[in-house]
Structures are given as structure tokens and as C-alpha cells.
Amino acid sequence: MERFVIEESRNLSGTINVSGAKNAILPVMAACLLAPGKSVLRNVPSLIDLKTMAHLLRVIGARVDYEKGSMSIDSRDVCYGEAPYELVSKMRASIYVLGPLLARLKEARVSFPGGCAIGTRPVDLHLKAMEALGAKINIEHGYIHAVADKLVGADIYFDKSSVGATINALMAAVFAEGRTRMFNAAMEPEVDSTIDLLNKMGADITGKGSTTLIINGAENLFPVEMSMIPDRIEAGTFLVAGALSLNPITVANCEPEHLRSLLDKMQEAGCEFEIEGDRITVIPPARIKPVNLLTLPYPGFPTDLQAQFTVLMTLAEGVSFVEDTIFPDRYMHVAELNRLQANIRMERNIAAIKGVKELSGAEVMATDLRASAALVLAGMVAKGKTVVSRIYHIDRGYDRIEEKLNSIGARITREDA
Ligand code: EPZ
């Protein structure tokens, strides 16, 4: 197992590049099952989660090739509708094959995803949407078994805003006879990019960027080529690194529009920005101001940046409160940050963070993807040496994070534990 050894590195400068968005690519890979033939996705980084999805698509009968940031998915011979436990247990996003398989093969068996380090994560909204479209769902032997003679357009109301359920329902509904309307749909950029891909393939989806989506059933979809959107969470992680640095840094190849909520909160904390096209230069504050934060569905502040923003607040001059309303138990990083001499107290599901003068290096353990990114940032500002173990979590969603951060002055070494 590998680990990061991190020396204090606040003297950052230069430009750091953002890769394609993992959470936009995962559903788009599954959507390629809907269009028999070879689709090509560009701006695809080399990430463990994307390899896991590629493996799953191959199990289902697709051919997936990857070379230098370009992934081709040939779904002509897809004939087998099962996502086995072995893969779904590794990555919850495997549930994304449910909608496309049901739409294309009229039957799917997908292992029921369990909980994970960030808390209980049900799939009831995914199943409710499939049922509304006419699927019969049985849960048997740990598997979701969905069957439909035909799918018929319907009204689907989501009790809660869910990225995954919105995308899965969209993919199931593209061939449904007649019109489907979705209310309280998620508006995250990853939903929009899936809509863009499906429409490019020939689907008829309107309402992008709003909570009401309308889908008119199509007969067929056709393979396409598309470039993936930049990863707003990776960009946000680098922007927080910039806020913790002593000098300005520039985050390039990002979409500033997707980062509004983070930029707003960082501004409250005292940061300034220069934005030019797809580049954001962050000018760190001389003193970090405390900021209260609630995570919310897009365009609210993303839960996937909560842990990283918490690191910034550990050094603020005063007390801040951070509450994750999306995943109320997503605080595994708190105990680890306290090992680095942060002062964070959990009050029920709210983190009360009392700023300290400095963090101090120690051995800490990564528990999930974003918590790991937070520990890397904390290690970069902590005095002395920090060792972050179990970094396989970070490789799931960040492409060579240590190389990228080292290119702007960080001192991070990957080594075998
Ligand atoms: C996506 O997960 C992301 N994953 C997560 O990123 C991200 O944290 C999350 O959206 C929220 O933005 C991928 O895109 C692969 P949800 P998803 O359905 O779709 C509840 C990362 O670090 N809910 O929007 O699974 C759920 O419990 C990962 O990259 C139900 O109650 O999240 C949560 O409270 C971690 N029933 C809320 O909705 C359901 O059927 C939003 O979850 C589905 C969800």
C-alpha cells in the first residue's frame, strides 16, 4: 500500500492544470451503452474509478480502449445485463448501468450498493424512477432485478435532489414511449453534461440547467465524440491549496461558472481572484477570516469540497461552523485533522472549527476520496512532516495529484508503506 510523505509547502507559485471530471465521465461512459457503435470521449484522465467502470462495461459486453486521455467505448455487442457485486462494491457509481441496460435490453441485474465511508447512501430514488417508467423491480439475493416489456413516459417527482437518480432516470427514459417529465431534478454540471451527450446522440431532452426536465422518447441513439467538462472538485481542491499558500497560484483549464459557490465562500474568507477565460488566479489573504458553510445541491456549495474548505477554516482567525446537509455523516477527516492539531469539535452534525495559528505534521489515514484530498492540503500547511496512508482513495478521483501539486512547489513524495 502506498502513502504520501508531505513536507510543509506553503510557498506555491505557478499554474496547475485541471483534468476532465470523474463524476461527469462515469455516467457518460454508462450512457454509451445506449448507442450501439463506437463513441469516443476526450479529456479523460487516468483514474481508478474510471478503470473500474471500464471493467464493468467490458463485463457487460462493450469494448473499451483508453489511450492518452481518449477513451473509446464500442457498445455494439452489449448483450449481458448484469453488474456483479465484485465491481459495484468497489464503486457505487456502477449503479449507472441500471438505466441504460433497462432501456436497451429491457432487463438488468445490478448488485445492491452498500453503505460507504461517507454514510448511508440509498438508491430508492433510482428505483422509484424506473418503476414510474414501467419497470418491475425485485430485490433478490443482494441484487436489484429490473424488468420491463416496454418503458412508457411518465411524471417522476424526486423527493430529494439526487445527481445519480436524475442521471439514471434520464438514461432509462430516453427510449420510453411518449413524454417523461422530471420534477426536482438535480442541476449539477455533471447532469448537464450527460444531457449534452444524450442529445448529441439523438435524444430529445429539454430543460437543462433547471429542475424540470422533459424527455420525448427517441427510437434510436447514435455513437458520438465528445470532450469531457473540467473537474470542478479537482479545481476547487487546487483553489483551496492556493488560498493556503503564501503566493498567488493559477488554476487552469477550469470552468469558473461551475465554481461560483466556492469562489463566493473563499472571498468571504478573504481571498481575491482574477478570472480570465478558463483560468482563475487566487490571491491568498494575509489573514483567513472564519466563514460558516452549508453544503447544498448545485448551485449550492458542493459536499465534495466540504473537507477541503474545512482545512482552510482550521487556520482562520475565529470560529466557523460547517454543516454537510447532503451527507450528514461525512466528517471522517475531522479526527485526522485534529491529529494535526486542528481544533474541531463536532456538535451533532455540525463541525465547529476554532482556528489555530498553525497545524503540526503527524501520521494520518485517508478514509475516502475527498477526505484524502483534505489531508494532503493540511499536510502542505502543517509544520514538519505529515504522512498520509491509504492513498489509494485519492487515486480513485485525482490524476497524479502529487505530481500536479509538486509542479507548483509542493513537496509530496509517494512511497510504499
Ligand atoms: C454524486 O453521488 C457524486 N458521485 C458524489 O461524489 C457527490 O458527493 C454526490 O453526487 C453529491 O453531489 C458521483 O457522481 C459518482 P446523490 P450520488 O444521489 O449521485 C440521497 C465523490 O467524492 N439519496 O446526489 O450518489 C443521498 O443519500 C463522490 O466524488 C437518497 O436518499 O449522490 C444524499 O443525501 C462521493 N436516495 C442525497 O440524496 C437515492 O436514491 C444526494 O445524493 C439517492 C440519493
Coordinates of C-alpha atoms and ligand atoms in Angstrom, one line a residue:
M1 CA 0.0 0.0 0.0
E2 CA 1.3 3.5 -0.9
R3 CA 1.4 6.6 1.2
F4 CA 2.3 10.3 0.8
V5 CA 5.1 11.9 2.8
I6 CA 4.4 15.6 2.8
E7 CA 6.8 18.4 3.9
E8 CA 5.4 21.8 4.8
S9 CA 5.0 23.5 1.4
R10 CA 3.2 26.9 1.5
N11 CA 5.5 28.6 -0.9
L12 CA 3.5 27.7 -4.0
S13 CA 3.6 29.5 -7.3
G14 CA 2.7 29.0 -11.0
T15 CA -0.1 27.3 -12.9
I16 CA -1.8 24.0 -12.2
N17 CA -4.0 22.2 -14.7
V18 CA -7.4 20.6 -14.1
S19 CA -8.3 17.3 -15.7
G20 CA -11.7 16.0 -17.0
A21 CA -14.4 15.5 -14.4
K22 CA -14.6 12.0 -13.0
N23 CA -18.2 12.4 -11.9
A24 CA -19.2 13.6 -15.4
I25 CA -17.3 10.8 -17.2
L26 CA -18.7 7.9 -15.1
P27 CA -22.4 8.5 -16.2
V28 CA -21.4 9.3 -19.8
M29 CA -19.5 6.0 -20.0
A30 CA -22.7 4.2 -19.0
A31 CA -24.7 6.3 -21.4
C32 CA -22.5 5.0 -24.3
L33 CA -24.3 1.6 -23.8
L34 CA -27.4 3.3 -25.3
A35 CA -25.9 4.0 -28.7
P36 CA -24.7 0.8 -30.4
G37 CA -21.3 1.5 -32.1
K38 CA -18.2 3.3 -31.1
S39 CA -18.3 6.5 -29.1
V40 CA -15.2 8.5 -28.2
L41 CA -14.7 10.6 -25.1
R42 CA -11.9 13.1 -24.9
N43 CA -10.2 14.8 -21.9
V44 CA -10.5 11.6 -19.8
P45 CA -7.9 11.3 -17.0
S46 CA -6.3 8.1 -15.8
L47 CA -8.3 7.3 -12.6
I48 CA -9.0 4.1 -10.7
D49 CA -12.8 4.7 -10.7
L50 CA -12.9 5.1 -14.5
K51 CA -10.9 1.9 -14.8
T52 CA -13.5 0.2 -12.6
M53 CA -16.3 1.5 -14.8
A54 CA -14.4 0.4 -18.0
H55 CA -14.0 -3.1 -16.4
L56 CA -17.8 -3.2 -15.7
L57 CA -18.6 -2.2 -19.3
R58 CA -16.4 -4.9 -20.6
V59 CA -18.2 -7.5 -18.4
I60 CA -21.4 -6.3 -20.0
G61 CA -20.0 -6.9 -23.5
A62 CA -18.7 -3.5 -24.5
R63 CA -15.2 -2.9 -25.9
V64 CA -13.4 -0.1 -24.0
D65 CA -10.0 1.3 -25.1
Y66 CA -8.0 4.1 -23.5
E67 CA -5.0 6.0 -24.8
K68 CA -3.6 9.3 -23.9
G69 CA -6.7 10.9 -22.5
S70 CA -9.1 9.5 -25.1
M71 CA -11.5 6.7 -24.3
S72 CA -13.4 4.7 -26.9
I73 CA -16.4 2.6 -26.0
D74 CA -17.9 0.3 -28.5
S75 CA -21.2 -1.0 -27.3
R76 CA -22.4 -2.8 -30.4
D77 CA -22.2 -6.3 -28.8
V78 CA -23.7 -5.5 -25.4
C79 CA -25.9 -8.4 -24.5
Y80 CA -25.4 -9.2 -20.9
G81 CA -27.3 -7.1 -18.3
E82 CA -25.5 -7.8 -15.0
A83 CA -23.3 -5.7 -12.8
P84 CA -21.7 -8.1 -10.3
Y85 CA -21.2 -7.4 -6.6
E86 CA -17.4 -7.5 -7.0
L87 CA -17.5 -4.3 -9.0
V88 CA -20.4 -2.5 -7.5
S89 CA -19.0 -3.0 -4.0
K90 CA -15.8 -1.2 -5.3
M91 CA -17.6 1.7 -6.7
R92 CA -21.2 2.8 -6.1
A93 CA -21.4 4.7 -9.5
S94 CA -21.7 1.2 -11.1
I95 CA -25.4 1.7 -10.4
Y96 CA -25.3 4.0 -13.5
V97 CA -25.6 0.9 -15.8
L98 CA -29.1 0.2 -14.4
G99 CA -30.9 2.8 -16.5
P100 CA -29.1 2.2 -19.8
L101 CA -29.3 -1.6 -19.6
L102 CA -33.0 -1.5 -18.8
A103 CA -33.6 0.9 -21.7
R104 CA -31.6 -1.2 -24.2
L105 CA -32.0 -4.8 -23.0
K106 CA -35.3 -4.4 -21.1
E107 CA -33.7 -6.3 -18.2
A108 CA -30.9 -5.6 -15.7
R109 CA -29.4 -7.2 -12.6
V110 CA -27.3 -4.8 -10.6
S111 CA -25.8 -5.7 -7.3
F112 CA -27.3 -3.6 -4.5
P113 CA -24.7 -1.0 -3.5
G114 CA -23.9 -0.9 0.2
G115 CA -23.1 2.0 2.5
C116 CA -19.7 3.6 2.3
A117 CA -17.3 5.8 4.3
I118 CA -19.3 8.9 3.8
G119 CA -22.5 7.4 5.3
T120 CA -25.7 5.6 4.2
R121 CA -26.4 6.1 0.6
P122 CA -29.8 4.7 -0.5
V123 CA -30.9 4.1 -4.1
D124 CA -34.6 4.3 -3.5
L125 CA -35.0 7.3 -5.8
H126 CA -33.3 5.5 -8.7
L127 CA -35.7 2.5 -8.3
K128 CA -38.8 4.7 -7.9
A129 CA -38.0 6.4 -11.2
M130 CA -37.5 3.1 -13.0
E131 CA -40.8 1.9 -11.6
A132 CA -42.6 5.0 -12.7
L133 CA -41.4 4.3 -16.3
G134 CA -43.0 0.8 -16.0
A135 CA -40.2 -1.4 -14.8
K136 CA -40.9 -4.2 -12.3
I137 CA -38.2 -4.2 -9.6
N138 CA -37.3 -7.1 -7.3
I139 CA -34.6 -7.1 -4.8
E140 CA -33.3 -10.7 -4.6
H141 CA -30.1 -12.1 -3.2
G142 CA -28.5 -8.7 -2.9
Y143 CA -29.3 -7.8 -6.5
I144 CA -31.7 -5.3 -8.0
H145 CA -33.5 -7.1 -10.7
A146 CA -35.3 -4.8 -13.1
V147 CA -37.5 -5.9 -16.0
A148 CA -39.8 -4.1 -18.4
D149 CA -41.6 -5.3 -21.5
K150 CA -41.6 -1.7 -22.6
L151 CA -40.9 1.6 -20.9
V152 CA -43.5 4.3 -21.1
G153 CA -43.1 8.0 -20.4
A154 CA -44.3 9.2 -17.0
D155 CA -44.1 12.0 -14.5
I156 CA -41.3 11.5 -12.0
Y157 CA -41.0 13.6 -8.9
F158 CA -37.8 13.3 -6.9
D159 CA -38.4 13.8 -3.1
K160 CA -34.8 14.8 -2.8
S161 CA -32.3 16.3 -5.3
S162 CA -30.2 13.4 -6.4
V163 CA -27.5 13.6 -9.1
G164 CA -27.3 9.8 -9.5
A165 CA -31.1 9.2 -9.6
T166 CA -31.7 12.1 -12.1
I167 CA -29.0 10.8 -14.5
N168 CA -30.1 7.1 -14.2
A169 CA -33.7 8.1 -14.8
L170 CA -32.7 10.2 -17.8
M171 CA -30.8 7.3 -19.3
A172 CA -33.8 4.9 -18.7
A173 CA -36.3 7.4 -20.2
V174 CA -34.6 8.2 -23.5
F175 CA -36.4 5.4 -25.3
A176 CA -39.6 5.5 -23.2
E177 CA -42.7 5.8 -25.3
G178 CA -44.1 9.3 -25.2
R179 CA -43.1 12.1 -22.8
T180 CA -41.4 11.9 -19.5
R181 CA -41.3 14.9 -17.1
M182 CA -38.9 15.0 -14.2
F183 CA -39.5 17.4 -11.3
N184 CA -37.0 18.5 -8.7
A185 CA -34.3 17.1 -10.9
A186 CA -30.6 17.7 -9.9
M187 CA -28.9 20.6 -11.7
E188 CA -25.3 19.7 -11.2
P189 CA -23.0 20.3 -14.2
E190 CA -22.5 16.5 -14.4
V191 CA -26.2 16.2 -15.1
D192 CA -25.9 18.8 -17.8
S193 CA -23.0 17.1 -19.5
T194 CA -24.9 13.8 -19.6
I195 CA -27.8 15.6 -21.2
D196 CA -25.5 17.2 -23.7
L197 CA -24.1 13.7 -24.6
L198 CA -27.6 12.1 -24.9
N199 CA -28.9 15.0 -27.0
K200 CA -25.8 14.7 -29.3
M201 CA -26.6 11.0 -29.7
G202 CA -30.1 11.9 -30.8
A203 CA -32.2 12.1 -27.6
D204 CA -34.8 14.8 -27.1
I205 CA -34.2 16.3 -23.6
T206 CA -35.1 19.9 -22.7
G207 CA -34.9 21.9 -19.5
K208 CA -31.2 21.5 -19.0
G209 CA -30.0 23.7 -16.1
S210 CA -33.4 23.7 -14.4
T211 CA -35.1 21.3 -12.0
T212 CA -37.7 20.3 -14.6
L213 CA -36.6 18.1 -17.4
I214 CA -38.7 16.9 -20.3
I215 CA -37.8 13.8 -22.4
N216 CA -39.5 12.8 -25.6
G217 CA -38.8 9.2 -26.3
A218 CA -36.4 8.5 -29.2
E219 CA -36.3 5.4 -31.4
N220 CA -32.5 5.1 -31.6
L221 CA -29.4 6.8 -30.4
F222 CA -26.1 7.0 -32.4
P223 CA -22.5 7.0 -31.2
V224 CA -20.7 10.3 -30.9
E225 CA -17.5 12.0 -29.9
M226 CA -17.4 14.4 -27.0
S227 CA -14.9 16.2 -24.8
M228 CA -15.5 16.0 -21.1
I229 CA -16.0 19.0 -18.9
P230 CA -13.3 20.0 -16.4
D231 CA -13.4 18.6 -12.9
R232 CA -14.9 21.3 -10.6
I233 CA -13.9 19.4 -7.5
E234 CA -10.3 19.0 -8.5
A235 CA -10.3 22.7 -9.5
G236 CA -11.8 23.6 -6.1
T237 CA -9.2 21.5 -4.3
F238 CA -6.4 23.4 -6.0
L239 CA -8.1 26.8 -5.4
V240 CA -8.1 25.9 -1.6
A241 CA -4.4 25.0 -1.9
G242 CA -3.9 28.5 -3.4
A243 CA -5.8 30.1 -0.5
L244 CA -3.5 28.3 1.9
S245 CA -0.4 29.3 0.0
L246 CA 1.8 32.4 0.6
N247 CA 1.7 33.4 -3.0
P248 CA -0.9 33.5 -5.8
I249 CA -1.3 30.5 -8.0
T250 CA -3.3 30.0 -11.2
V251 CA -5.8 27.1 -11.7
A252 CA -6.1 26.5 -15.5
N253 CA -8.5 24.5 -17.7
C254 CA -11.4 25.0 -15.3
E255 CA -14.9 26.3 -15.7
P256 CA -15.3 29.3 -13.3
E257 CA -19.1 29.3 -13.7
H258 CA -19.2 25.8 -12.0
L259 CA -17.2 27.2 -9.0
R260 CA -19.4 30.2 -8.1
S261 CA -20.3 28.9 -4.6
L262 CA -16.7 28.1 -3.7
L263 CA -15.4 31.4 -5.0
D264 CA -18.0 33.3 -3.0
K265 CA -17.1 31.5 0.2
M266 CA -13.4 31.9 -0.4
Q267 CA -14.0 35.6 -1.0
E268 CA -15.7 35.8 2.4
A269 CA -12.6 34.1 3.8
G270 CA -10.5 37.0 2.4
C271 CA -9.3 35.6 -0.9
E272 CA -9.2 37.6 -4.1
F273 CA -9.5 36.3 -7.7
E274 CA -8.5 37.2 -11.2
I275 CA -10.6 35.3 -13.7
E276 CA -9.7 35.1 -17.4
G277 CA -11.5 32.6 -19.5
D278 CA -10.8 29.1 -18.1
R279 CA -8.1 30.4 -15.7
I280 CA -8.6 31.5 -12.1
T281 CA -5.7 33.1 -10.2
V282 CA -6.3 33.0 -6.4
I283 CA -4.6 35.7 -4.3
P284 CA -4.4 34.3 -0.8
P285 CA -5.5 36.5 2.2
A286 CA -2.9 37.8 4.7
R287 CA -5.4 36.6 7.4
I288 CA -8.0 34.0 6.8
K289 CA -11.5 35.0 8.0
P290 CA -13.9 32.5 9.6
V291 CA -16.8 31.5 7.3
N292 CA -19.9 29.5 8.0
L293 CA -20.9 26.9 5.4
L294 CA -23.8 24.7 4.5
T295 CA -23.4 22.1 1.7
L296 CA -26.4 22.0 -0.7
P297 CA -27.3 20.7 -4.1
Y298 CA -25.9 22.7 -7.0
P299 CA -25.7 25.7 -7.3
G300 CA -25.1 25.5 -3.6
F301 CA -21.7 24.6 -2.0
P302 CA -20.7 21.1 -3.0
T303 CA -20.4 18.4 -0.4
D304 CA -17.3 17.2 -2.3
L305 CA -15.4 20.3 -1.3
Q306 CA -16.6 20.4 2.3
A307 CA -13.5 18.6 3.8
Q308 CA -11.1 20.8 1.8
F309 CA -12.8 24.0 2.8
T310 CA -12.7 22.8 6.4
V311 CA -8.9 22.7 6.2
L312 CA -8.9 26.4 5.2
M313 CA -11.1 27.2 8.2
T314 CA -8.7 25.4 10.6
L315 CA -6.3 28.4 10.2
A316 CA -9.0 31.1 10.2
E317 CA -8.9 33.9 12.9
G318 CA -12.1 32.8 14.8
V319 CA -14.7 30.2 14.8
S320 CA -16.6 28.8 11.8
F321 CA -19.4 26.2 11.5
V322 CA -19.6 23.7 8.7
E323 CA -22.6 21.6 8.1
D324 CA -23.0 18.9 5.4
T325 CA -26.7 18.7 4.6
I326 CA -26.1 16.2 1.7
F327 CA -24.2 13.6 3.6
P328 CA -24.6 14.4 7.3
D329 CA -22.0 11.9 8.4
R330 CA -19.3 13.0 6.1
Y331 CA -16.8 14.1 8.8
M332 CA -14.2 11.2 8.8
H333 CA -11.5 13.8 8.1
V334 CA -12.2 15.7 11.4
A335 CA -10.5 13.3 13.7
E336 CA -7.5 13.1 11.4
L337 CA -7.3 16.9 11.1
N338 CA -7.3 17.1 14.9
R339 CA -4.3 14.8 14.9
L340 CA -2.6 17.6 13.0
Q341 CA -3.5 19.9 15.9
A342 CA -6.6 21.5 14.4
N343 CA -9.3 22.4 16.8
I344 CA -12.6 21.0 15.5
R345 CA -15.4 19.8 17.7
M346 CA -18.5 18.0 16.4
E347 CA -21.7 19.4 17.7
R348 CA -24.2 16.8 16.4
N349 CA -23.8 17.0 12.7
I350 CA -22.1 20.4 12.6
A351 CA -18.3 20.9 12.7
A352 CA -17.3 23.8 15.0
I353 CA -13.9 24.8 13.9
K354 CA -11.8 27.1 16.1
G355 CA -8.9 28.5 14.0
V356 CA -5.4 27.8 15.2
K357 CA -2.1 29.5 14.4
E358 CA -0.6 26.5 12.8
L359 CA -1.1 22.8 12.1
S360 CA 1.6 20.4 13.1
G361 CA 2.7 17.3 11.0
A362 CA 1.7 13.8 12.1
E363 CA 0.7 10.4 10.7
V364 CA -2.9 10.4 9.4
M365 CA -5.1 8.0 7.5
A366 CA -7.2 8.7 4.4
T367 CA -10.7 7.4 4.7
D368 CA -12.4 8.4 1.4
L369 CA -11.6 10.4 -1.7
R370 CA -12.3 13.9 -0.6
A371 CA -11.1 13.4 3.0
S372 CA -7.8 12.3 1.5
A373 CA -7.5 15.4 -0.6
A374 CA -8.2 17.5 2.6
L375 CA -5.4 15.7 4.4
V376 CA -3.0 16.4 1.6
L377 CA -3.8 20.1 1.8
A378 CA -3.5 20.0 5.6
G379 CA -0.1 18.2 5.2
M380 CA 1.1 21.0 2.9
V381 CA 0.5 23.7 5.6
A382 CA 1.4 21.7 8.7
K383 CA 4.8 22.4 10.2
G384 CA 7.2 19.5 9.7
K385 CA 6.3 16.2 8.1
T386 CA 2.9 14.6 7.5
V387 CA 2.4 11.0 6.4
V388 CA -0.9 10.2 4.8
S389 CA -1.6 6.5 4.5
R390 CA -4.1 4.6 2.4
I391 CA -3.8 7.0 -0.5
Y392 CA -5.5 4.5 -2.9
H393 CA -8.6 6.5 -2.1
I394 CA -7.1 9.6 -3.7
D395 CA -6.1 7.8 -6.9
R396 CA -9.8 7.0 -7.4
G397 CA -10.5 10.6 -8.3
Y398 CA -7.4 12.7 -8.7
D399 CA -4.9 12.1 -11.6
R400 CA -1.4 12.2 -10.2
I401 CA -2.3 14.8 -7.5
E402 CA 1.2 14.8 -6.0
E403 CA 2.9 15.5 -9.4
K404 CA 0.5 18.3 -10.2
L405 CA 0.9 19.9 -6.7
N406 CA 4.7 19.4 -6.8
S407 CA 4.8 21.3 -10.2
I408 CA 3.7 24.4 -8.3
G409 CA 6.1 24.0 -5.4
A410 CA 4.6 21.3 -3.1
R411 CA 6.9 18.7 -1.5
I412 CA 5.0 15.4 -1.7
T413 CA 6.6 12.0 -2.1
R414 CA 4.7 8.8 -2.9
E415 CA 6.3 5.8 -1.3
D416 CA 5.5 2.2 -0.4
A417 CA 4.2 1.9 3.1
Ligands
EPZ1 C1 -22.8 12.0 -6.6 O1 -23.2 10.9 -5.8 C2 -21.3 12.0 -6.6 N1 -20.8 10.8 -7.2 C3 -20.7 12.2 -5.2 O2 -19.3 12.4 -5.3 C4 -21.3 13.5 -4.6 O3 -20.9 13.6 -3.3 C5 -22.8 13.5 -4.7 O4 -23.3 13.2 -6.0 C6 -23.5 14.8 -4.2 O5 -23.1 15.8 -5.0 C7 -20.8 10.6 -8.5 O6 -21.1 11.5 -9.2 C8 -20.3 9.3 -9.0 P1 -26.8 12.0 -4.8 P2 -24.7 10.4 -5.8 O7 -27.7 10.9 -5.3 O8 -25.3 10.6 -7.1 C9 -29.7 11.0 -1.1 C10 -17.1 11.9 -4.8 O9 -16.3 12.1 -3.8 N2 -30.3 9.9 -1.9 O10 -26.9 13.3 -5.4 O11 -24.7 9.1 -5.2 C11 -28.3 10.7 -0.7 O12 -28.2 9.9 0.4 C12 -18.5 11.4 -4.7 O13 -16.7 12.1 -6.0 C13 -31.4 9.2 -1.5 O14 -31.9 9.5 -0.4 O15 -25.3 11.4 -4.7 C14 -27.8 12.1 -0.4 O16 -28.2 12.6 0.8 C15 -18.8 11.0 -3.3 N3 -31.9 8.2 -2.3 C16 -28.6 13.0 -1.5 O17 -29.7 12.2 -1.9 C17 -31.4 7.9 -3.5 O18 -31.9 7.0 -4.2 C18 -27.8 13.3 -2.7 O19 -27.1 12.2 -3.2 C19 -30.3 8.6 -3.9 C20 -29.7 9.6 -3.1

